[in-house]
Tab-separated table of C-alpha atoms in Angstrom:
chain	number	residue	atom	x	y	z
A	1	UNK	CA	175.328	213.259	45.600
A	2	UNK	CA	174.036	213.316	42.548
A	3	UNK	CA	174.851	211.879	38.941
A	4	UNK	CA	174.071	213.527	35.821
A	5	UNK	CA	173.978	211.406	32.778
A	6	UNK	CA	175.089	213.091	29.675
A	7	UNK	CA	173.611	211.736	26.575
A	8	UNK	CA	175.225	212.731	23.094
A	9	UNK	CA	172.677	214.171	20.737
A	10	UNK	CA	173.202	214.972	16.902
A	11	UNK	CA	171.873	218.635	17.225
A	12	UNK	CA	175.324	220.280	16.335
A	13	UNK	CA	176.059	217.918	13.387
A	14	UNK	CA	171.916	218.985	12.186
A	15	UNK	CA	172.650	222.065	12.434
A	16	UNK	CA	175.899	221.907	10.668
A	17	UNK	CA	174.646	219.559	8.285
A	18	UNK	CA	171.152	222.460	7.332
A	19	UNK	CA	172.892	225.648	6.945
A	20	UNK	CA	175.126	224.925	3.961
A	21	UNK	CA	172.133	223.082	2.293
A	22	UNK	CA	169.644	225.781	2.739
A	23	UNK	CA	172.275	228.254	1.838
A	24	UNK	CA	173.473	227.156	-1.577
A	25	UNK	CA	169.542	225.458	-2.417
A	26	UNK	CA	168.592	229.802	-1.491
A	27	UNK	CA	172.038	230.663	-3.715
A	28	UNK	CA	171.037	228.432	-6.267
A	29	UNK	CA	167.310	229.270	-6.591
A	30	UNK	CA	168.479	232.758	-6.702
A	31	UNK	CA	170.666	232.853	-9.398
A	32	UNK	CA	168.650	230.609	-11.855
A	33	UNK	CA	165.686	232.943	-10.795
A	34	UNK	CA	167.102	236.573	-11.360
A	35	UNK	CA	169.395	235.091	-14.639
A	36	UNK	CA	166.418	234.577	-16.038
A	37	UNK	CA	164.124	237.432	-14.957
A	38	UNK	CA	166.483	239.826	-16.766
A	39	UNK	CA	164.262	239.582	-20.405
A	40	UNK	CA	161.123	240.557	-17.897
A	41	UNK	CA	162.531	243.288	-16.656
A	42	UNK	CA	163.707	244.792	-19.650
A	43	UNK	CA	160.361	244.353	-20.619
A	44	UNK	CA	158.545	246.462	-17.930
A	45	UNK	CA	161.333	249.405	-18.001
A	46	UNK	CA	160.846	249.622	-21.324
A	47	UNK	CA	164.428	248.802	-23.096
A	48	UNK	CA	166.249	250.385	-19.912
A	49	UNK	CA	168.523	248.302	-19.270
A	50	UNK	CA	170.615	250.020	-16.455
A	51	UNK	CA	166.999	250.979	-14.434
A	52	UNK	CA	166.096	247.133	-14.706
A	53	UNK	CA	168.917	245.209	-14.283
A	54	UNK	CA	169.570	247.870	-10.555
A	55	UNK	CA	166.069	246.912	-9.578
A	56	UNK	CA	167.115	243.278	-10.579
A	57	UNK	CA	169.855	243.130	-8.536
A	58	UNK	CA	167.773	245.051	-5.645
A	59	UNK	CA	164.725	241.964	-6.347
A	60	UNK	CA	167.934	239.239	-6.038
A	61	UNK	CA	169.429	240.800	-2.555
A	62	UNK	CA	165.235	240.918	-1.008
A	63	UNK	CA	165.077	237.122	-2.208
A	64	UNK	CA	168.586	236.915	-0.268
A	65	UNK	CA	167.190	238.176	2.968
A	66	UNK	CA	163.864	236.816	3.018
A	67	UNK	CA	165.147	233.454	2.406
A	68	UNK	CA	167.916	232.772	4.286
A	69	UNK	CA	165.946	234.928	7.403
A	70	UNK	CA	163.428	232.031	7.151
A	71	UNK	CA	165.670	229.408	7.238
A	72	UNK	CA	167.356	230.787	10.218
A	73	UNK	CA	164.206	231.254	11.878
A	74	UNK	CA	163.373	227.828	11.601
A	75	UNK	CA	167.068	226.304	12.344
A	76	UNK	CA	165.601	224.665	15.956
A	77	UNK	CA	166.704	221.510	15.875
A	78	UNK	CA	165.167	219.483	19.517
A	79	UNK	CA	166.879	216.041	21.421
A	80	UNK	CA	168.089	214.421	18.235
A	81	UNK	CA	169.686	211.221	20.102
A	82	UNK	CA	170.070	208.690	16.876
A	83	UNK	CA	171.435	208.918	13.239
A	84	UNK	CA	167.835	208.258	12.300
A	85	UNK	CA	165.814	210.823	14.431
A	86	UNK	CA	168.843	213.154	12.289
A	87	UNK	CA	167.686	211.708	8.889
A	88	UNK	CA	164.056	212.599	9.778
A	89	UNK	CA	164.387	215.836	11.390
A	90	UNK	CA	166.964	217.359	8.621
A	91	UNK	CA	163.942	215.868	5.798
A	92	UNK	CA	161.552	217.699	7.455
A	93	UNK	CA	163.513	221.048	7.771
A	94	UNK	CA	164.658	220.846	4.474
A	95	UNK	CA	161.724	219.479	2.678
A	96	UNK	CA	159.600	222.580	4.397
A	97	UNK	CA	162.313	224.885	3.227
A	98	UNK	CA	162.514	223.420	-0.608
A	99	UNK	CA	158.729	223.854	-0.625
A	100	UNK	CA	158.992	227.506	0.820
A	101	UNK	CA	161.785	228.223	-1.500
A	102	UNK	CA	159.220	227.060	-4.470
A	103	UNK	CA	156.667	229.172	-3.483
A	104	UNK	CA	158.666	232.301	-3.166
A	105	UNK	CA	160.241	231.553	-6.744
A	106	UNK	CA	156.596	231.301	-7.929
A	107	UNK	CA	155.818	234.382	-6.454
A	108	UNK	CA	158.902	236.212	-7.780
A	109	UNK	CA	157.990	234.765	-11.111
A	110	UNK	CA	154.163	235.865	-10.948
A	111	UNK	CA	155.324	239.456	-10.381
A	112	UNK	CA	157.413	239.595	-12.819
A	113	UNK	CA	155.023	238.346	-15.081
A	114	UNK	CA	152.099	240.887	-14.050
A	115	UNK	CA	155.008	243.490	-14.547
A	116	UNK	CA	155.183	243.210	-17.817
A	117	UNK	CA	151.659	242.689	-18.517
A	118	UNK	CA	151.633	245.943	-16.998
A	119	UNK	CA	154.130	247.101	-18.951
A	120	UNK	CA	152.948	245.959	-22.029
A	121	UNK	CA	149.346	246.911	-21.278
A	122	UNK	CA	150.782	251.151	-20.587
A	123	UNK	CA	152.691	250.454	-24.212
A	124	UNK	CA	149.723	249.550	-26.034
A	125	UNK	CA	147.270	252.485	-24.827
A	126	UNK	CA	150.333	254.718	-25.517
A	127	UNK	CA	150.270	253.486	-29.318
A	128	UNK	CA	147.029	253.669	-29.479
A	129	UNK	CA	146.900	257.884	-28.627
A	130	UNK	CA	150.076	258.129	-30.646
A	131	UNK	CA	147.426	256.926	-34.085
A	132	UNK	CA	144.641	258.883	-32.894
A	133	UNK	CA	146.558	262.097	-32.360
């Protein structure tokens, strides 16, 4: 016969313990993000509002996706035996995630800024055949 030693691990309480965070730090991120994007997209549709504030919404749903896929993708938690081993490995997971998080905000943001340089670039060569005509 043999025995078979169960050992209690933390991996459901990590696991409970990372989804709401990375969900409401991706909700968060989100809304701050696309509440504030809405004067850059105006911008680049050229005062129209319905056309940019659809592709707004449309930019705030990819974020959605992207985000929370990654998080999920990453959600392995391994043998967490002790409170501290918990501390650690839920630091790690959601440090990694904050930092992705900041990078895809960044990103967001650098489109929308090169958007409306864009935008503002097709405005100005427009006003400029609109004097020489």
């Amino acid at each position: 016969m043999t025995a078979t030693i169960i050992t209690q691990t933390y991996n459901f309480s990590a696991y409970m313990i990372y989804l709401p965070i990375v969900i409401t730090l991706t909700v968060l991120v989100s809304q701050f993000l696309f509440k504030n994007s809405k004067t850059f997209m105006i911008d680049i549709f050229h005062q129209k509002e319905d056309i940019a504030m659809a592709t707004n919404s449309l930019f705030k749903i990819g974020f959605y996706l992207l985000n929370i896929g990654f998080a999920l993708c990453i959600i392995e938690f391994f043998q967490i035996e002790t409170v501290e081993r918990l501390v650690v490995a839920l630091s790690k997971k959601i440090g990694g995630f904050s930092i992705y998080l900041g990078v895809m905000m960044l990103l967001n943001l650098l489109l929308f800024l090169k958007g409306r340089k864009h935008a503002m670039n097709k405005d100005k060569i427009r006003q400029e055949e609109i004097v020489e005509s």
